Coordinates of C-alpha atoms in Angstrom, one line a residue:
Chain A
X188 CA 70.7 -44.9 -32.1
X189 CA 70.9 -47.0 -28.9
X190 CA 67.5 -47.1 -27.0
X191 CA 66.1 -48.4 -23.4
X192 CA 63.6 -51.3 -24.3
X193 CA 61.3 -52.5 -22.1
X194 CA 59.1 -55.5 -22.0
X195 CA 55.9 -56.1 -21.9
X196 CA 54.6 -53.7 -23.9
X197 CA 51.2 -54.5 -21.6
X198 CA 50.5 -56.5 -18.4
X199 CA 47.3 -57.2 -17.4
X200 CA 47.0 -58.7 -13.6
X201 CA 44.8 -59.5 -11.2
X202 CA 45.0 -57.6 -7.8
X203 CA 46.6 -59.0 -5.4
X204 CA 49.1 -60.6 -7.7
X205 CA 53.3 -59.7 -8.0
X206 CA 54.6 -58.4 -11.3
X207 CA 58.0 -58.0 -12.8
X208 CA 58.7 -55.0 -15.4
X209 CA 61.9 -55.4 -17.1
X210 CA 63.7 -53.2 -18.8
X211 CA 67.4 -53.2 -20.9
X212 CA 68.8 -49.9 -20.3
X213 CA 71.1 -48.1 -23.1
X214 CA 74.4 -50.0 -22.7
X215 CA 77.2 -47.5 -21.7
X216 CA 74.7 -46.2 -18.9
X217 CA 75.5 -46.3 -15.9
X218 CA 72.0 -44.7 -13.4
X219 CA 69.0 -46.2 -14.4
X220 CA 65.4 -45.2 -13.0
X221 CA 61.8 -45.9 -12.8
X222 CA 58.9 -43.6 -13.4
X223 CA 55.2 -44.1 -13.3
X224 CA 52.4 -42.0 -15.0
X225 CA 48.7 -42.8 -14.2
X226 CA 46.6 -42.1 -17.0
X227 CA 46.2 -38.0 -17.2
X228 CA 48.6 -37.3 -15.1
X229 CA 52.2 -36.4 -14.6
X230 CA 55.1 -38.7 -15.1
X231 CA 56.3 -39.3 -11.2
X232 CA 59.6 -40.6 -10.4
X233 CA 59.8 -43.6 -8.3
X234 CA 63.3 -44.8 -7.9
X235 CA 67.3 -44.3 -9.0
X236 CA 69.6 -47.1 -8.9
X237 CA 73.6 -46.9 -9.3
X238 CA 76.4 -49.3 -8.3
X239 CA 73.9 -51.8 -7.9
X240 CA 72.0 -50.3 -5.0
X241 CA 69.4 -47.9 -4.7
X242 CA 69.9 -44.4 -4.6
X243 CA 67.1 -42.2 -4.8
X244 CA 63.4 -43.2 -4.2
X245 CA 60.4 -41.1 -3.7
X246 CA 57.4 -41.4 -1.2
X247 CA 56.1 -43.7 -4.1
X248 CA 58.3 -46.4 -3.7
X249 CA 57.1 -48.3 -0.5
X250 CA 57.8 -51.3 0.6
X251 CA 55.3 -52.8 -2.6
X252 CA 58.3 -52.2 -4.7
X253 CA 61.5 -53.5 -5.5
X254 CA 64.1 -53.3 -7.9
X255 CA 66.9 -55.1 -8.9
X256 CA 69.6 -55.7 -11.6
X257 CA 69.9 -59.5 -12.2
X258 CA 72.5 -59.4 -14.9
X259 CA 74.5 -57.0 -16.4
X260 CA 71.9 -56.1 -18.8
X261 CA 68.5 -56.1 -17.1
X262 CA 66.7 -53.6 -14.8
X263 CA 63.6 -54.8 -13.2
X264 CA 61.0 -52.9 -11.4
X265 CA 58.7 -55.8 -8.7
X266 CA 55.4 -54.9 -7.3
X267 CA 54.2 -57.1 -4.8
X268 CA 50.7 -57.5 -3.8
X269 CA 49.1 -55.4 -6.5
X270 CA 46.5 -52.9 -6.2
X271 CA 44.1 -51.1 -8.2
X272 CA 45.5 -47.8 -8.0
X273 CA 48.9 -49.5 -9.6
X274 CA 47.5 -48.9 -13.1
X275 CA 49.7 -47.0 -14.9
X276 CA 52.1 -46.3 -17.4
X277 CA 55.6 -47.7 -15.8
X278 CA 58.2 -45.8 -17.8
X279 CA 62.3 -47.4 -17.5
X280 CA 65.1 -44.6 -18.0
X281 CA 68.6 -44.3 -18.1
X282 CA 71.5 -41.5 -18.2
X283 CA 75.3 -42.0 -18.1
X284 CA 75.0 -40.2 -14.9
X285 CA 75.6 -36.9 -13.0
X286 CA 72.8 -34.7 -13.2
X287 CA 73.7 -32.7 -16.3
X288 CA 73.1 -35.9 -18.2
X289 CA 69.7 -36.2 -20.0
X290 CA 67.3 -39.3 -19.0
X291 CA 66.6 -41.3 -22.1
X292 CA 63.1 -43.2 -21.8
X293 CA 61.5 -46.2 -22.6
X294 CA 58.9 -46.9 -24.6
X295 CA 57.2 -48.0 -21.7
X296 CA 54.6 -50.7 -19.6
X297 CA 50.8 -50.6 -19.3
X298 CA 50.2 -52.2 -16.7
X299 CA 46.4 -52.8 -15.9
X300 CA 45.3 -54.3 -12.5
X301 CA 41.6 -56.1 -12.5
Chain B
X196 CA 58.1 -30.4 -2.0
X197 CA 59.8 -29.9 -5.0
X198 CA 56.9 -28.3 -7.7
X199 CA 57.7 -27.8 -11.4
X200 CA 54.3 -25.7 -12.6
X201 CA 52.9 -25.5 -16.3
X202 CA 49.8 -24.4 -18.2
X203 CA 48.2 -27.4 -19.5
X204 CA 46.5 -25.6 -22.3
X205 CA 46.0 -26.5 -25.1
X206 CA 48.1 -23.7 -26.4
X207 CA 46.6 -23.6 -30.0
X208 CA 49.1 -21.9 -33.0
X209 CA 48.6 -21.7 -36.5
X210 CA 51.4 -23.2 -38.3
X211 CA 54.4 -21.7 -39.3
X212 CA 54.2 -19.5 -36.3
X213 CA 56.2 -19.3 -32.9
X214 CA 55.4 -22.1 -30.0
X215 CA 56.3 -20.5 -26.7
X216 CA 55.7 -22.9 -24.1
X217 CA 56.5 -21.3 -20.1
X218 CA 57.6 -23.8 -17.1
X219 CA 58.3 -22.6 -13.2
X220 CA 60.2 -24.1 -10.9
X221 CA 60.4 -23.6 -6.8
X222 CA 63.8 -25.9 -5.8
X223 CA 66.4 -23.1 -6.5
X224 CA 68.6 -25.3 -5.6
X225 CA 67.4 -27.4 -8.9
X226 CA 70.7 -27.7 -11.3
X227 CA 69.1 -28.8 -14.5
X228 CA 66.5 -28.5 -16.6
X229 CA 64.9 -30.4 -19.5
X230 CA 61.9 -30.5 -22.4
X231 CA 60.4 -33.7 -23.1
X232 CA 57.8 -34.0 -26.1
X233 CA 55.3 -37.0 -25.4
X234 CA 53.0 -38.0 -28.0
X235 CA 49.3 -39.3 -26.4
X236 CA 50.0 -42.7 -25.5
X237 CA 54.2 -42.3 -25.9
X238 CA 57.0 -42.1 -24.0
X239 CA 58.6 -38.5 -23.4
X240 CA 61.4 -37.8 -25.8
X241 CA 64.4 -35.4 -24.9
X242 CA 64.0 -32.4 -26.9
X243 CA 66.3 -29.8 -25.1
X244 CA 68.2 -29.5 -22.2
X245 CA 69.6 -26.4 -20.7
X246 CA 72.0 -25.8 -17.2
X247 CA 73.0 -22.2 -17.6
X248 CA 70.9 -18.8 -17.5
X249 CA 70.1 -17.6 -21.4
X250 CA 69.7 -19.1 -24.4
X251 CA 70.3 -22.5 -26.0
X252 CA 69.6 -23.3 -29.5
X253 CA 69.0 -26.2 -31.1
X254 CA 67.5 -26.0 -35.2
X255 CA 63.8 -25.0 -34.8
X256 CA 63.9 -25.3 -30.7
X257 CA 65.1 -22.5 -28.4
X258 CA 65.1 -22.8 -24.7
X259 CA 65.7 -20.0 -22.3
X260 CA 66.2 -20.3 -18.7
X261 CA 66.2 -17.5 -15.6
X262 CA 67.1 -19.0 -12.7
X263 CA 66.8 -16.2 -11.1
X264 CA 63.3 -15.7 -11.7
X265 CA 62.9 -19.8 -11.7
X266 CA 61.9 -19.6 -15.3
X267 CA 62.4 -22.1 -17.9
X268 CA 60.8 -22.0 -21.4
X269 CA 60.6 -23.4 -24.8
X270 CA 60.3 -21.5 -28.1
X271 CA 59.4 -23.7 -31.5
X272 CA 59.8 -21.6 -34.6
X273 CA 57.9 -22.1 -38.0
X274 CA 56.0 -24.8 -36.1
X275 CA 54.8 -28.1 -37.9
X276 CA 50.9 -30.1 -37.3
X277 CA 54.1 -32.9 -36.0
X278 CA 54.7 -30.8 -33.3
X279 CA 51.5 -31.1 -31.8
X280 CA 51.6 -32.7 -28.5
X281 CA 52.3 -32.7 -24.8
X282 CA 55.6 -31.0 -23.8
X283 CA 57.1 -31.7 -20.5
X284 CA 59.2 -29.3 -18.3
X285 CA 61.6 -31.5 -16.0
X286 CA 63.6 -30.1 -13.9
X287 CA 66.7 -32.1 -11.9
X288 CA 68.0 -31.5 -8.3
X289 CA 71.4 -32.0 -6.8
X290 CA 71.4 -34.4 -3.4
X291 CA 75.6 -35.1 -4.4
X292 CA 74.3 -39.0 -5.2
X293 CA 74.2 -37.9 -9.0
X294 CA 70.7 -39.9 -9.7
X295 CA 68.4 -37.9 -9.0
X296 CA 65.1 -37.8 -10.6
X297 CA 63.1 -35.7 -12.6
X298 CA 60.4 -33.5 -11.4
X299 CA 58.5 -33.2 -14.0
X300 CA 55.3 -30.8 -14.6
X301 CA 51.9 -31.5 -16.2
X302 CA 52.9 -30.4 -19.4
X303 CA 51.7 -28.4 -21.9
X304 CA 49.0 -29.7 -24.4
X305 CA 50.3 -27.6 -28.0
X306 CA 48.4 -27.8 -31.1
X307 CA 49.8 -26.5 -34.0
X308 CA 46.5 -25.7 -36.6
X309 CA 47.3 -26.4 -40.7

């Protein structure tokens, strides 16, 4: 069964510092989102990309974050400037669109800020 | 401020017995609606979805939704110790960009007792 992967499994980074979380969404999909879950708490949604642009972003996604789609199989979610409070679980997800379609998940990024 | 509201539990149930697991919403506009099971430390994994008031059915999982009443639930019958975890209400909007996210709730911690 066709699955989103997303690398690396863990990231451990020093404030202050960029990362990149990258993520292969399920091929014949076409919207593709980030999520975030800080440990004990709710999954949040951060951002909806479609056509190559942005589409949907919450109060989350400040100007930290970036995302982009480099080729035609990679997702990636940037965070600039890292903070502590940018510990979480950073989850990759993709649907083949409309919102009647279920959002499959990755297996998700620890990422741990020092 | 879109809310999706759950008991967190634990919602302890010997096995073999009925799971029900309860989920509000406050967008009524919200089109959508989906269970996610997450395992501690996993990502959440689609276990239902369900657009239209009643009853949907799939093998040991029934969900039932009122959108009247805002209402979305999840019934597990002859539950298994495998079912124990975190369950996740989601619910999806309509903006008319099609990639929306989820608002999701806490979830419900369920522990099915041997």
């Amino acid at each position: 069964e066709p699955e989103v992967t997303q690398t690396p499994s863990h990231q451990v980074t020093q404030m202050g510092q960029e990362v990149i979380l990258r993520c292969v969404p399920i091929s014949n999909h076409l919207y593709f989102y980030w999520y975030r879950q800080i440990l004990g708490q709710k999954v949040e949604f951060l951002v909806s990309f479609y056509n190559n642009e942005i589409s949907e972003k919450s109060e989350i996604f400040d100007d930290q974050f970036s995302v982009e789609r480099p080729d035609g199989s990679n997702f990636t979610l940037k965070i600039r400037s890292t903070k502590l409070e940018d510990s979480a679980m950073y989850f990759c997800a993709s649907s083949e669109g409309g919102e009647y379609q279920p959002q499959h998940f990755g297996d998700g990024t620890r990422l741990s800020i020092l | 401020q879109k809310e999706v509201e759950q008991n967190s539990g634990p919602l302890s149930v010997p096995e073999g017995a009925i799971a029900s697991l309860n989920c509000t919403y406050s967008d009524r506009g919200s089109q959508s609606f989906f269970w996610y099971r997450q395992y501690s430390g996993k990502s959440p994994e689609l276990i239902m979805s369900i657009y239209s008031n009643g009853d949907k059915e799939d093998g040991r999982f029934t969900a039932q939704l009122n959108k009247a009443s805002q209402y979305v639930s999840l019934l597990i019958r002859d539950s298994q110790p495998s079912d124990s975890a975190t369950y996740l209400c989601a619910v999806n909007g309509y903006s008319g960009g099609g990639a929306d996210g989820l608002t999701f709730g806490k979830g419900t911690h369920l522990i099915i007792q041997p």
